[in-house]
Coordinates of C-alpha atoms and ligand atoms in Angstrom, one line a residue:
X1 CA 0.0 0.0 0.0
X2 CA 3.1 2.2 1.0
X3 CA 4.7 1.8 -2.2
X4 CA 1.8 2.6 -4.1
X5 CA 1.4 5.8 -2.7
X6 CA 4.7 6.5 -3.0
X7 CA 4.5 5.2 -6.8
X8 CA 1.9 7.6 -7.1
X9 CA 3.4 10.7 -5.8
X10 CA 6.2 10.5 -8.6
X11 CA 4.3 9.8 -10.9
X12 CA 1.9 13.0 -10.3
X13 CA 4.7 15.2 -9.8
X14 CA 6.1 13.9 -13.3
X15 CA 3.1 14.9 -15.1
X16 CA 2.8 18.2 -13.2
X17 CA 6.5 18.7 -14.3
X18 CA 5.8 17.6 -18.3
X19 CA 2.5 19.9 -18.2
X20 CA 4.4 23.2 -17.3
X21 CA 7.1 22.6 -19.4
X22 CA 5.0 22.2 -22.4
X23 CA 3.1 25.1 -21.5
X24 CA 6.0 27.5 -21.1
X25 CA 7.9 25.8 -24.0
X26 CA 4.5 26.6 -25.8
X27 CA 4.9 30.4 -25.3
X28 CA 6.5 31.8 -28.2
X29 CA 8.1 35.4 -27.8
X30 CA 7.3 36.6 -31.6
X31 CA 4.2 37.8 -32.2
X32 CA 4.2 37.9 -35.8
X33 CA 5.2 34.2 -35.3
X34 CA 2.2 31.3 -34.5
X35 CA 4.9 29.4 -32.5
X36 CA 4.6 25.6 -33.4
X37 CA 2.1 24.1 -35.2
X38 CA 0.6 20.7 -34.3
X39 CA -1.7 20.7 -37.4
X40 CA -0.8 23.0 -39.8
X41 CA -3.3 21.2 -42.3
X42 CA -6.1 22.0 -40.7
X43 CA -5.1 25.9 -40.6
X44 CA -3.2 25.7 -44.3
X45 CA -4.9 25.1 -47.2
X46 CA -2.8 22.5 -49.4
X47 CA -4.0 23.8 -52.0
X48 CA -1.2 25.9 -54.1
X49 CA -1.5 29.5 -54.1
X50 CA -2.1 31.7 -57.5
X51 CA 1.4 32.9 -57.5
X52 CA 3.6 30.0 -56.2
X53 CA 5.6 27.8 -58.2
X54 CA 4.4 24.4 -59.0
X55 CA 6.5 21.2 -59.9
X56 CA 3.9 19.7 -62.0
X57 CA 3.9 22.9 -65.1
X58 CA 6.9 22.7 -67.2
X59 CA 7.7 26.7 -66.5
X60 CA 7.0 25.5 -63.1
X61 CA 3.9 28.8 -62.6
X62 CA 0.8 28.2 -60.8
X63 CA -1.1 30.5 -62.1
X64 CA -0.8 29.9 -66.0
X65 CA -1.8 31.1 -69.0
X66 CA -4.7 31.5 -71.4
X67 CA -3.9 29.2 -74.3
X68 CA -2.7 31.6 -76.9
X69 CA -5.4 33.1 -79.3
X70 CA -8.2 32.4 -76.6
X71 CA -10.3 35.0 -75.0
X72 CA -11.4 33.7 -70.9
X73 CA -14.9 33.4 -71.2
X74 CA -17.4 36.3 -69.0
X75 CA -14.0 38.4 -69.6
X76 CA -14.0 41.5 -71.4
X77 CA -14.3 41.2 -75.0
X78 CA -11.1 42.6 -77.6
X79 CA -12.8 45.6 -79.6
X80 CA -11.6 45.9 -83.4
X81 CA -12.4 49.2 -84.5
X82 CA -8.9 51.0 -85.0
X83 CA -8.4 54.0 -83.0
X84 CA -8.3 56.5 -86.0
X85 CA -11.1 58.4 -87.3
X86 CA -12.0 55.7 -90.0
X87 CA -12.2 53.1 -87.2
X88 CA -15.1 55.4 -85.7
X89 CA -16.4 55.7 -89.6
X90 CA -16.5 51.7 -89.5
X91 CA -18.6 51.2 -86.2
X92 CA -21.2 53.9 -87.2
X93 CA -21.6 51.7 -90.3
X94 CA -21.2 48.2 -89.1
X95 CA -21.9 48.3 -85.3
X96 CA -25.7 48.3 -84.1
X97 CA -27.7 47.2 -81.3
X98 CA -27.6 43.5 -80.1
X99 CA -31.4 42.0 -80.1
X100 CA -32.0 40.5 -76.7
X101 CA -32.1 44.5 -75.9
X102 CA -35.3 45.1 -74.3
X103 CA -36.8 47.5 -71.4
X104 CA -35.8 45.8 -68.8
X105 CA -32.2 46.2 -69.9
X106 CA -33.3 49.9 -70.4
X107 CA -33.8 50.3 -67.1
X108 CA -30.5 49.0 -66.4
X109 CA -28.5 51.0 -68.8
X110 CA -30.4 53.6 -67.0
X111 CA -28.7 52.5 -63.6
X112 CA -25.6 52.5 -65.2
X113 CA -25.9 55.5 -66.8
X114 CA -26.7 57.6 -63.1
X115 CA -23.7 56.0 -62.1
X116 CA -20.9 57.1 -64.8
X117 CA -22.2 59.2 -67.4
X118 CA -24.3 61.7 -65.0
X119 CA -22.1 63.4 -62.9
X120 CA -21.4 65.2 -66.5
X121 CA -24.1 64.5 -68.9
X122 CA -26.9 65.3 -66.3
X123 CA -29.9 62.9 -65.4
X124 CA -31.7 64.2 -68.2
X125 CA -28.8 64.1 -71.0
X126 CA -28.4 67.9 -71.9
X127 CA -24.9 68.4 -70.3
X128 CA -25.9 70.0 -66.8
X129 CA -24.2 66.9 -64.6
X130 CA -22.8 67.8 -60.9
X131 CA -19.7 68.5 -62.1
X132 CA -20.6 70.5 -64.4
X133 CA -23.5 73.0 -62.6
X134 CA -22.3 72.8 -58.9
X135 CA -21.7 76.1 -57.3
X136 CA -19.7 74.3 -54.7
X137 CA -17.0 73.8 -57.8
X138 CA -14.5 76.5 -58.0
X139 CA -13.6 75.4 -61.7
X140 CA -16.5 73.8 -63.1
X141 CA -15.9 71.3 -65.9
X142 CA -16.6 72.1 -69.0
X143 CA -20.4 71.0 -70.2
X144 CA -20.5 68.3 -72.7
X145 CA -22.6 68.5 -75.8
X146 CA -26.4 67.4 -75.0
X147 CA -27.6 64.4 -76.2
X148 CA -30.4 66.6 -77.9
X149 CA -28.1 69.3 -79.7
X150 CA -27.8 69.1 -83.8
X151 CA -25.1 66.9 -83.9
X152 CA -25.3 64.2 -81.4
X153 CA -29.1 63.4 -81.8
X154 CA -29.0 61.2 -84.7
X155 CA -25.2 59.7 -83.7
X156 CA -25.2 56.5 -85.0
X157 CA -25.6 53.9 -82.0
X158 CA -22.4 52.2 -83.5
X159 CA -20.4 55.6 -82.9
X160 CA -21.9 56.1 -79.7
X161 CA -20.7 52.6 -78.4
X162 CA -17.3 53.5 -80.0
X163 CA -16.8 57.2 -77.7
X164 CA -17.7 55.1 -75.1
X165 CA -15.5 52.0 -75.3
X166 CA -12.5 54.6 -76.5
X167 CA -13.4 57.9 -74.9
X168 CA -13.4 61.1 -77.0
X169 CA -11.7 64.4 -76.1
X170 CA -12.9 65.5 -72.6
X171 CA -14.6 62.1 -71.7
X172 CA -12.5 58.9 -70.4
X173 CA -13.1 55.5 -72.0
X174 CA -15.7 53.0 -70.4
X175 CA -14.0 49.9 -72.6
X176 CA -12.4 48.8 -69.7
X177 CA -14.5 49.5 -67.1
X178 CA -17.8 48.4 -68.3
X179 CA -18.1 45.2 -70.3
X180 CA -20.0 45.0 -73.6
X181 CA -23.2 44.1 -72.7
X182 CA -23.4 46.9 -70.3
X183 CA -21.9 49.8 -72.6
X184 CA -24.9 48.7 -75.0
X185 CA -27.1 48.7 -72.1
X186 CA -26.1 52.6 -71.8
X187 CA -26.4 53.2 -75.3
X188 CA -29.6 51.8 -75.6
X189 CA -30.9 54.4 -72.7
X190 CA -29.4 57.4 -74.4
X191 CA -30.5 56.5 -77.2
X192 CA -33.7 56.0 -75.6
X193 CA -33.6 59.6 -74.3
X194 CA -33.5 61.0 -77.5
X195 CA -36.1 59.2 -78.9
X196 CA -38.1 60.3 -76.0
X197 CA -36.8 63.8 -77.0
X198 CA -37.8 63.9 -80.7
X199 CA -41.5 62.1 -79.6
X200 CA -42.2 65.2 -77.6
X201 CA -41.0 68.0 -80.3
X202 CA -43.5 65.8 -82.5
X203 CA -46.2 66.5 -80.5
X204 CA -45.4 69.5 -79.6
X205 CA -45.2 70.3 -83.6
X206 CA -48.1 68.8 -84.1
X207 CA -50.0 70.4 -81.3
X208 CA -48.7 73.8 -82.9
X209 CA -50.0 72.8 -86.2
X210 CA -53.6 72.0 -85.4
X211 CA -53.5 75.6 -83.2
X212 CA -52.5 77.4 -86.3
X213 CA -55.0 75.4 -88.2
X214 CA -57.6 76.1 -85.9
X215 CA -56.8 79.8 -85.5
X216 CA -57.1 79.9 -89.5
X217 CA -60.2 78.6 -88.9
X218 CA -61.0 80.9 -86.6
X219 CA -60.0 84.2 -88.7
X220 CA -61.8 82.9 -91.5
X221 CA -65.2 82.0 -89.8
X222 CA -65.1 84.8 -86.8
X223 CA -65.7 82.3 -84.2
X224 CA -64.6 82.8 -80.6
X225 CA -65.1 79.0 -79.6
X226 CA -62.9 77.6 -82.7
X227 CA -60.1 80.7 -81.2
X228 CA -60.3 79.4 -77.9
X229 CA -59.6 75.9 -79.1
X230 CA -57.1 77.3 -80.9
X231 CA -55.1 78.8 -77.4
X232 CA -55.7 75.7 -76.0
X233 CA -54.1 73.6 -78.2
X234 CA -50.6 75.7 -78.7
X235 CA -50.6 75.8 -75.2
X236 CA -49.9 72.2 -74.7
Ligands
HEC1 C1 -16.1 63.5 -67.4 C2 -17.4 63.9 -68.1 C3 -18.0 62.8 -68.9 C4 -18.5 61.6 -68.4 C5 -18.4 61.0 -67.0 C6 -19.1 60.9 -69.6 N1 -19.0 61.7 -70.7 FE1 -19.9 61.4 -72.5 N2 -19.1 63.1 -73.2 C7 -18.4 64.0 -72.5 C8 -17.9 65.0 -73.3 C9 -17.1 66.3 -72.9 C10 -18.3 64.7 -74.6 C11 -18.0 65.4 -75.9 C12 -16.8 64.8 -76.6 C13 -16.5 65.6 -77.9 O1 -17.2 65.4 -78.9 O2 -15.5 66.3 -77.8 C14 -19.1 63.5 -74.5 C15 -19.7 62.8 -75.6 C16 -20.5 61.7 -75.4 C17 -21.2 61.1 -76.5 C18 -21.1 61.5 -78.0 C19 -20.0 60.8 -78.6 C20 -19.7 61.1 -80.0 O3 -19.2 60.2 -80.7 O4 -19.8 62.3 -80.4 C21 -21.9 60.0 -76.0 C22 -22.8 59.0 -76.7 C23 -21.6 60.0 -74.6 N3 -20.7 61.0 -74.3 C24 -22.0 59.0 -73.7 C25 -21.5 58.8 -72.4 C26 -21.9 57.7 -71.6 C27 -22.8 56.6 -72.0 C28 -21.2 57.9 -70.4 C29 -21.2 57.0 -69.3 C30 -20.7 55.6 -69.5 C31 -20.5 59.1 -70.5 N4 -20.7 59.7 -71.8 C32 -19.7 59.7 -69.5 C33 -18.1 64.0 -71.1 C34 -18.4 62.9 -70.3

């Protein structure tokens, strides 16, 4: 019985030796160092990382590659109008819109377009953006042409996407920080803009034309109800 005990004691104090040991030996003065690890699978991924070598490619470079000629798909798309004048020529000739464009896509080239093209362009597209009409500005950027004015309101919509993709003068290119799909999503809006635009000069013109019909109705016959028509309908 006596000897167990004693047996026993050691044996307790040998563990209670071992454990502080390990537990001083575990402390580590480095703190940009994890000490030892026990696992380090189960903290390290095994798989290799993107810019580590790797024994198994011949040039021995984990992250390889595309094959030559290939374009990684959902990527951004090469663009092969030159960057002269008769590159801009070509896609007002030969670029148009894709068909799957619809309003719902609309409504996103609208998003888009509050995003990137507003601050300058304004909501509305006549060239009044923040930047441009902002008192706070002490040198306000110069306004871009409206979407409405002489000159830009029958662009062709493959020019359009070509200023876009390339930039022109004052205005930065978009090629590489929209992707194709979404510069014609923005085209598609402006374009829809101005179509809204020339709609309302239409009625507008034709609301003019049936007042001065009316009012030459009106000096003809006399009539105060055909002249009051008359007021009514160029007001609108
Ligand atoms: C930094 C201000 C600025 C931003 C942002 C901007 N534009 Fe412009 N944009 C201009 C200016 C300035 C012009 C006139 C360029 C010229 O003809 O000299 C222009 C011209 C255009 C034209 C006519 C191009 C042509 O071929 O004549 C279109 C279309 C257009 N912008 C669309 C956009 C769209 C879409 C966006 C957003 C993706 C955008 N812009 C963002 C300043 C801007």
């Amino acid at each position: 019985m006596r000897e167990q005990a004693s047996y026993f004691k050691i044996n307790s104090n040998t563990v209670a030796a071992v454990m502080l040991i390990s537990l001083f030996s575990s402390c580590y003065y480095s703190r940009s160092s994890p000490g030892w690890e026990y696992m380090p699978d189960m903290n390290h991924s095994l798989a290799y990382e993107t810019y580590a070598s790797n024994p198994f490619f011949p040039d021995s470079m984990n992250a390889i590659q595309p094959v030559t000629n290939t374009i990684p798909r959902g990527v951004y798309m090469p663009f092969h109008y030159s960057t002269q004048l008769t590159g801009y020529d070509s896609a007002g000739v030969n670029l148009n819109f894709p068909d799957w464009l619809n309003d719902e896509e609309k409504e996103q080239g609208k998003y888009i377009f509050e995003i990137y093209c507003a601050v300058c362009h304004g909501k509305s597209g006549v060239g009044n953006g923040t930047i441009v009409e902002n008192p706070k500005i002490k040198n306000p950027y110069p306004p871009p042409p409206s979407y409405f004015s002489e000159n830009l309101i029958n662009l062709p919509v493959g020019k359009m996407y070509y200023s876009v993709h390339y930039g022109k003068n004052l205005m930065g290119p978009y090629g590489k920080i929209l992707n194709r799909n979404e510069i014609w999503k923005v085209v598609y809006y402006v374009k829809s803009l101005q179509q809204h635009h020339k709609d309302s000069i239409a009625t507008a013109g034709t609301a003019t034309a049936s007042a001065d019909t009316a009012a030459a109705v009106a000096t003809t016959t006399g009539g105060d109800s055909t002249k009051a028509a008359a007021d009514t309908a160029s007001k609108k």
